[in-house]
Amino acid sequence: MRLLIVDDHPLFREALSSALRLAYPDAVLLEAEGIEAACAVMASERDLDLVLLDLGLQGSTGFEGLLTLRTRAPRVPVLIVSGQDEPRIMREALRHGAAGFVPKAVDKPTLTLAVGTVLSGALYLPPGVSLAPPETIPETVGEGRAHRAKAPLAERVGRLTPQQLRVLMLIRQGKLNKQIAHDLNVGDSTVKAHVSEILRKLEVISRTQIVIETAGLDFERA
């Protein structure tokens, strides 16, 4: 078993590693202090079984880190181990692709239970926190006809391909098409095509609206 711990606090990485070694003495434990380092590990380790990710990493806002890891390795489950403990954030994390969520303050048996649950293929949330059913999409009436309201943000973001998600993250950083093309090593026309698809799938009409609509990814501002 190969587990990757992604956290920018060395003492917590050490504590988490210690707890995991007790539960899984034969596991190979890998560490990364940020999303960039985690992506590097994922590129070299093709047989990861689980990633344990802190949402509060420096240089990563809201669910961006989670989405980045999900685009790099969609089949590797990600268990959030975070100081955030709001049920709303826990539910949103699962809607954005996490396989489970456990607060950092839990004891070792609970952490072991969470890891085992996710490794078995099930979702994990702390007792008392449920994954609410998808929101009902209401219809509003205007100008004499009914209009279908936008789907929830997580559903619209989920329509994007991994490459479109990467373009989205760079748009949120304020980068222009030429800069995005350079960063992703693709042509300008390819970036334009991705932006057009992002606009369509997010149901917006401008780059500014992309940033506004995806503000929900920054859970502290949502």
CSV table of C-alpha atoms in Angstrom, one decimal:
chain,number,residue,atom,x,y,z
A,1,MET,CA,0.0,0.0,0.0
A,2,ARG,CA,1.3,3.5,-0.9
A,3,LEU,CA,-0.1,6.5,0.8
A,4,LEU,CA,0.8,10.2,0.1
A,5,ILE,CA,0.5,12.8,2.9
A,6,VAL,CA,0.1,16.4,1.6
A,7,ASP,CA,0.5,19.0,4.4
A,8,ASP,CA,2.7,22.0,4.8
A,9,HIS,CA,3.3,21.5,8.5
A,10,PRO,CA,6.2,19.1,9.2
A,11,LEU,CA,5.0,18.2,12.7
A,12,PHE,CA,1.5,17.3,11.5
A,13,ARG,CA,3.0,15.2,8.7
A,14,GLU,CA,5.1,13.4,11.3
A,15,ALA,CA,2.1,12.8,13.5
A,16,LEU,CA,0.0,11.6,10.7
A,17,SER,CA,2.8,9.3,9.5
A,18,SER,CA,3.1,7.9,13.0
A,19,ALA,CA,-0.6,7.1,13.2
A,20,LEU,CA,-0.7,5.5,9.8
A,21,ARG,CA,2.4,3.3,10.6
A,22,LEU,CA,0.6,1.9,13.6
A,23,ALA,CA,-2.4,1.0,11.5
A,24,TYR,CA,-0.6,-0.1,8.4
A,25,PRO,CA,2.9,-1.1,9.3
A,26,ASP,CA,3.7,-2.4,5.8
A,27,ALA,CA,2.6,0.7,4.0
A,28,VAL,CA,4.9,3.0,2.1
A,29,LEU,CA,4.3,6.5,3.3
A,30,LEU,CA,5.2,9.4,1.0
A,31,GLU,CA,5.1,13.1,1.9
A,32,ALA,CA,4.7,16.4,0.1
A,33,GLU,CA,4.5,19.9,1.6
A,34,GLY,CA,2.4,21.4,-1.2
A,35,ILE,CA,0.3,20.8,-4.3
A,36,GLU,CA,3.3,21.2,-6.7
A,37,ALA,CA,5.3,18.7,-4.8
A,38,ALA,CA,2.3,16.4,-4.6
A,39,CYS,CA,1.9,16.5,-8.4
A,40,ALA,CA,5.6,15.6,-8.7
A,41,VAL,CA,5.1,12.6,-6.5
A,42,MET,CA,2.0,11.6,-8.5
A,43,ALA,CA,4.0,11.8,-11.7
A,44,SER,CA,6.6,9.4,-10.4
A,45,GLU,CA,4.4,7.1,-8.3
A,46,ARG,CA,1.8,5.5,-10.6
A,47,ASP,CA,0.4,3.1,-8.0
A,48,LEU,CA,-0.7,5.3,-5.2
A,49,ASP,CA,-3.6,3.9,-3.2
A,50,LEU,CA,-4.6,7.1,-1.3
A,51,VAL,CA,-3.8,10.8,-0.9
A,52,LEU,CA,-4.4,12.5,2.5
A,53,LEU,CA,-4.7,16.2,1.8
A,54,ASP,CA,-4.9,19.3,3.9
A,55,LEU,CA,-7.2,22.0,2.4
A,56,GLY,CA,-5.3,24.9,4.1
A,57,LEU,CA,-2.0,24.7,2.2
A,58,GLN,CA,-0.1,27.8,1.5
A,59,GLY,CA,-0.5,28.9,-2.1
A,60,SER,CA,-3.7,26.9,-2.5
A,61,THR,CA,-7.1,28.5,-2.2
A,62,GLY,CA,-10.3,26.7,-1.2
A,63,PHE,CA,-10.8,23.5,-3.2
A,64,GLU,CA,-8.2,24.4,-5.9
A,65,GLY,CA,-5.6,22.0,-4.5
A,66,LEU,CA,-8.2,19.1,-4.4
A,67,LEU,CA,-9.2,19.8,-8.0
A,68,THR,CA,-5.6,19.9,-9.1
A,69,LEU,CA,-4.8,16.5,-7.6
A,70,ARG,CA,-8.1,15.1,-9.0
A,71,THR,CA,-7.1,16.2,-12.5
A,72,ARG,CA,-3.6,14.7,-12.2
A,73,ALA,CA,-4.8,11.3,-10.9
A,74,PRO,CA,-8.6,10.9,-11.2
A,75,ARG,CA,-8.6,7.3,-10.0
A,76,VAL,CA,-6.6,7.9,-6.8
A,77,PRO,CA,-9.0,8.7,-3.9
A,78,VAL,CA,-8.3,11.8,-1.8
A,79,LEU,CA,-9.1,11.9,1.9
A,80,ILE,CA,-9.2,15.4,3.2
A,81,VAL,CA,-7.6,15.8,6.7
A,82,SER,CA,-8.2,19.4,7.6
A,83,GLY,CA,-8.5,21.8,10.4
A,84,GLN,CA,-11.8,22.9,8.8
A,85,ASP,CA,-14.7,21.3,10.5
A,86,GLU,CA,-17.8,22.9,9.0
A,87,PRO,CA,-20.3,20.4,7.7
A,88,ARG,CA,-20.9,22.6,4.7
A,89,ILE,CA,-17.3,22.5,3.7
A,90,MET,CA,-17.1,18.8,4.2
A,91,ARG,CA,-20.1,18.2,1.9
A,92,GLU,CA,-18.7,20.6,-0.7
A,93,ALA,CA,-15.3,18.8,-0.6
A,94,LEU,CA,-17.0,15.5,-1.5
A,95,ARG,CA,-19.0,17.2,-4.2
A,96,HIS,CA,-15.8,18.4,-5.7
A,97,GLY,CA,-14.3,14.9,-5.8
A,98,ALA,CA,-12.9,14.1,-2.3
A,99,ALA,CA,-13.5,10.5,-1.2
A,100,GLY,CA,-13.8,11.5,2.5
A,101,PHE,CA,-13.3,14.2,5.1
A,102,VAL,CA,-11.9,13.9,8.6
A,103,PRO,CA,-11.0,16.9,10.9
A,104,LYS,CA,-7.4,17.0,12.1
A,105,ALA,CA,-8.6,17.0,15.8
A,106,VAL,CA,-9.9,13.4,15.6
A,107,ASP,CA,-8.2,10.5,17.5
A,108,LYS,CA,-6.1,7.8,15.9
A,109,PRO,CA,-8.9,5.2,15.8
A,110,THR,CA,-11.2,7.6,13.9
A,111,LEU,CA,-8.4,8.5,11.5
A,112,THR,CA,-7.8,4.7,10.9
A,113,LEU,CA,-11.5,4.2,10.4
A,114,ALA,CA,-11.7,7.0,7.8
A,115,VAL,CA,-8.6,5.7,5.9
A,116,GLY,CA,-10.0,2.2,5.9
A,117,THR,CA,-13.4,3.3,4.7
A,118,VAL,CA,-12.0,5.2,1.8
A,119,LEU,CA,-9.6,2.4,0.9
A,120,SER,CA,-12.5,0.1,0.8
A,121,GLY,CA,-14.2,2.3,-1.9
A,122,ALA,CA,-16.7,4.0,0.3
A,123,LEU,CA,-17.1,7.7,1.2
A,124,TYR,CA,-16.3,8.9,4.7
A,125,LEU,CA,-17.8,11.8,6.7
A,126,PRO,CA,-17.7,12.2,10.5
A,127,PRO,CA,-20.6,10.9,12.5
A,128,GLY,CA,-23.6,13.2,12.4
A,129,VAL,CA,-22.5,14.8,9.1
A,130,SER,CA,-24.4,13.6,6.0
A,131,LEU,CA,-23.9,14.2,2.4
A,132,ALA,CA,-27.1,16.1,1.6
A,133,PRO,CA,-28.9,15.1,-1.6
A,134,PRO,CA,-28.3,17.3,-4.7
A,135,GLU,CA,-30.2,20.6,-4.6
A,136,THR,CA,-33.4,20.8,-6.4
A,137,ILE,CA,-33.0,23.1,-9.4
A,138,PRO,CA,-35.9,25.6,-9.4
A,139,GLU,CA,-37.5,27.3,-12.3
A,140,THR,CA,-38.0,31.0,-12.4
A,141,VAL,CA,-40.5,32.8,-14.6
A,142,GLY,CA,-39.6,36.0,-16.5
A,143,GLU,CA,-40.6,37.7,-19.7
A,144,GLY,CA,-43.5,35.3,-20.2
A,145,ARG,CA,-41.6,32.0,-20.1
A,146,ALA,CA,-39.9,29.7,-17.5
A,147,HIS,CA,-36.1,29.8,-17.1
A,148,ARG,CA,-34.1,26.9,-15.7
A,149,ALA,CA,-31.9,28.1,-12.9
A,150,LYS,CA,-28.2,27.2,-13.0
A,151,ALA,CA,-27.0,23.9,-11.6
A,152,PRO,CA,-25.0,24.0,-8.4
A,153,LEU,CA,-21.4,25.0,-8.8
A,154,ALA,CA,-19.9,21.6,-8.1
A,155,GLU,CA,-22.1,20.0,-10.8
A,156,ARG,CA,-21.0,22.6,-13.4
A,157,VAL,CA,-17.3,22.3,-12.5
A,158,GLY,CA,-17.7,18.6,-12.7
A,159,ARG,CA,-18.5,18.9,-16.4
A,160,LEU,CA,-15.0,20.2,-17.2
A,161,THR,CA,-12.3,17.9,-18.5
A,162,PRO,CA,-9.0,17.7,-16.6
A,163,GLN,CA,-7.3,20.1,-19.1
A,164,GLN,CA,-10.2,22.5,-18.9
A,165,LEU,CA,-9.9,22.5,-15.1
A,166,ARG,CA,-6.2,23.5,-15.4
A,167,VAL,CA,-7.2,26.3,-17.8
A,168,LEU,CA,-9.9,27.4,-15.3
A,169,MET,CA,-7.3,27.6,-12.4
A,170,LEU,CA,-5.0,29.8,-14.5
A,171,ILE,CA,-7.9,32.1,-15.5
A,172,ARG,CA,-8.7,32.5,-11.8
A,173,GLN,CA,-5.0,33.6,-11.4
A,174,GLY,CA,-5.6,36.3,-13.9
A,175,LYS,CA,-3.5,34.9,-16.7
A,176,LEU,CA,-4.2,35.7,-20.3
A,177,ASN,CA,-4.5,33.2,-23.1
A,178,LYS,CA,-0.9,33.5,-24.2
A,179,GLN,CA,0.4,33.0,-20.7
A,180,ILE,CA,-1.9,30.0,-20.3
A,181,ALA,CA,-0.7,28.5,-23.6
A,182,HIS,CA,2.9,28.9,-22.4
A,183,ASP,CA,2.2,27.4,-19.0
A,184,LEU,CA,0.5,24.4,-20.5
A,185,ASN,CA,2.7,24.1,-23.6
A,186,VAL,CA,-0.2,24.3,-26.0
A,187,GLY,CA,-1.2,26.6,-28.8
A,188,ASP,CA,-3.2,29.8,-28.4
A,189,SER,CA,-6.1,28.3,-30.5
A,190,THR,CA,-6.2,25.3,-28.1
A,191,VAL,CA,-6.6,27.6,-25.1
A,192,LYS,CA,-9.3,29.6,-26.8
A,193,ALA,CA,-11.2,26.4,-27.5
A,194,HIS,CA,-10.9,25.4,-23.8
A,195,VAL,CA,-12.1,28.8,-22.7
A,196,SER,CA,-15.1,28.6,-24.9
A,197,GLU,CA,-16.0,25.2,-23.5
A,198,ILE,CA,-15.5,26.5,-19.9
A,199,LEU,CA,-17.8,29.4,-20.6
A,200,ARG,CA,-20.4,27.0,-22.0
A,201,LYS,CA,-20.2,24.4,-19.3
A,202,LEU,CA,-20.2,27.0,-16.5
A,203,GLU,CA,-23.1,28.8,-18.1
A,204,VAL,CA,-21.4,32.2,-18.2
A,205,ILE,CA,-20.6,34.6,-20.9
A,206,SER,CA,-17.2,36.2,-19.9
A,207,ARG,CA,-13.9,35.5,-18.2
A,208,THR,CA,-15.0,37.9,-15.4
A,209,GLN,CA,-18.1,35.8,-14.8
A,210,ILE,CA,-15.9,32.7,-14.7
A,211,VAL,CA,-14.0,34.2,-11.7
A,212,ILE,CA,-17.2,35.4,-10.0
A,213,GLU,CA,-19.1,32.1,-10.6
A,214,THR,CA,-16.2,30.0,-9.3
A,215,ALA,CA,-15.8,32.0,-6.1
A,216,GLY,CA,-17.6,29.1,-4.4
A,217,LEU,CA,-14.3,27.2,-4.8
A,218,ASP,CA,-12.9,29.5,-2.2
A,219,PHE,CA,-14.9,28.1,0.6
A,220,GLU,CA,-13.9,30.7,3.1
A,221,ARG,CA,-15.6,33.3,0.9
A,222,ALA,CA,-18.6,31.2,-0.1
